[in-house]
XYZ file of C-alpha atoms in Angstrom:
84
model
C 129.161 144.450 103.161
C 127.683 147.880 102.703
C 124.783 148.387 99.953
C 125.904 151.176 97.460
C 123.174 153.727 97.897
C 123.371 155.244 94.072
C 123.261 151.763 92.706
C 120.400 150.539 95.438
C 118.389 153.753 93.445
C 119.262 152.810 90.322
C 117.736 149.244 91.130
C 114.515 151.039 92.233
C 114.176 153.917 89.111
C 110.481 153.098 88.103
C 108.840 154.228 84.671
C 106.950 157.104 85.393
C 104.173 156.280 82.654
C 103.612 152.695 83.527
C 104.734 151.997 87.665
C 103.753 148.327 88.043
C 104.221 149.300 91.806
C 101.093 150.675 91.742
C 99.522 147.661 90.129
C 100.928 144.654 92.117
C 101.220 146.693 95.528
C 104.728 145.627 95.660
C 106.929 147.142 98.760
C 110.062 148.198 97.584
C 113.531 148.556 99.649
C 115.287 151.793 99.437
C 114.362 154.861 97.339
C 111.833 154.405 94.522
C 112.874 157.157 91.825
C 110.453 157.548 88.702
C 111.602 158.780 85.374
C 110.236 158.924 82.134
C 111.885 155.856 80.829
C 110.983 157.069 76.831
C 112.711 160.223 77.403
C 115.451 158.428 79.412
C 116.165 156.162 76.625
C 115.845 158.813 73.992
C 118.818 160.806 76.151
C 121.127 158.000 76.887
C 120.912 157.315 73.377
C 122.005 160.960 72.608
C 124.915 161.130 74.967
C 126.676 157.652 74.646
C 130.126 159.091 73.411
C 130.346 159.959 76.738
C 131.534 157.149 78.998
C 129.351 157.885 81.826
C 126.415 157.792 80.348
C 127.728 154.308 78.748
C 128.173 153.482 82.680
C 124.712 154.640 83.496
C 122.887 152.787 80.526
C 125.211 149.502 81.788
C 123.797 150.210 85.589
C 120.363 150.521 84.069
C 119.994 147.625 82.219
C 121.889 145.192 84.151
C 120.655 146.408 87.498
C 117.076 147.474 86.816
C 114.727 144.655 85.383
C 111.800 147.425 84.084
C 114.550 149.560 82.252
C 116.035 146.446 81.096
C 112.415 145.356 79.647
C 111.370 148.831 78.522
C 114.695 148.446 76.274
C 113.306 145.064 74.902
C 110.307 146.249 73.585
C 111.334 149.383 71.987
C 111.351 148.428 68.475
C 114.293 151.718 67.774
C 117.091 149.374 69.650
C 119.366 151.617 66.837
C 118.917 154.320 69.523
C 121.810 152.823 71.544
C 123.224 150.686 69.018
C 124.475 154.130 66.589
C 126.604 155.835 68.972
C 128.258 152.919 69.742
């Protein structure tokens, strides 16, 4: 089965204010991609009437476990919650 290379980067998206790569010395596979998951968030929150951008927050969480953690913590969970 071939990997899906847009999802494979999607797994890999890293915060760019807190890379736990860095920390643990983890090797990743595929492209690492670093955004600024507060400004990210803040975005995706702003767009969600739009049903790719509900696609991309879906990919996100369920496919990357620091964006899905960074969502956990942020205490404004009404950022996503609103649009929808």
């Amino acid at each position: 089965m071939l990997e899906n290379p847009y999802y494979k980067a999607l797994e890999n998206v890293k915060n760019v204010e807190f890379d736990r790569v860095d920390i643990d010395g983890n090797a990743h596979s595929g492209p690492l991609v670093r955004l600024a998951f507060a400004s990210l968030y803040d975005t995706l929150g702003m767009c969600l009437t739009d049903e790719t951008t509900v696609l991309l927050l879906y990919a996100l969480v369920h496919g990357n476990s620091d964006f899905l953690e960074y969502v956990l913590v942020r205490t404004d969970i009404d950022t996503l919650a609103q649009a929808m």
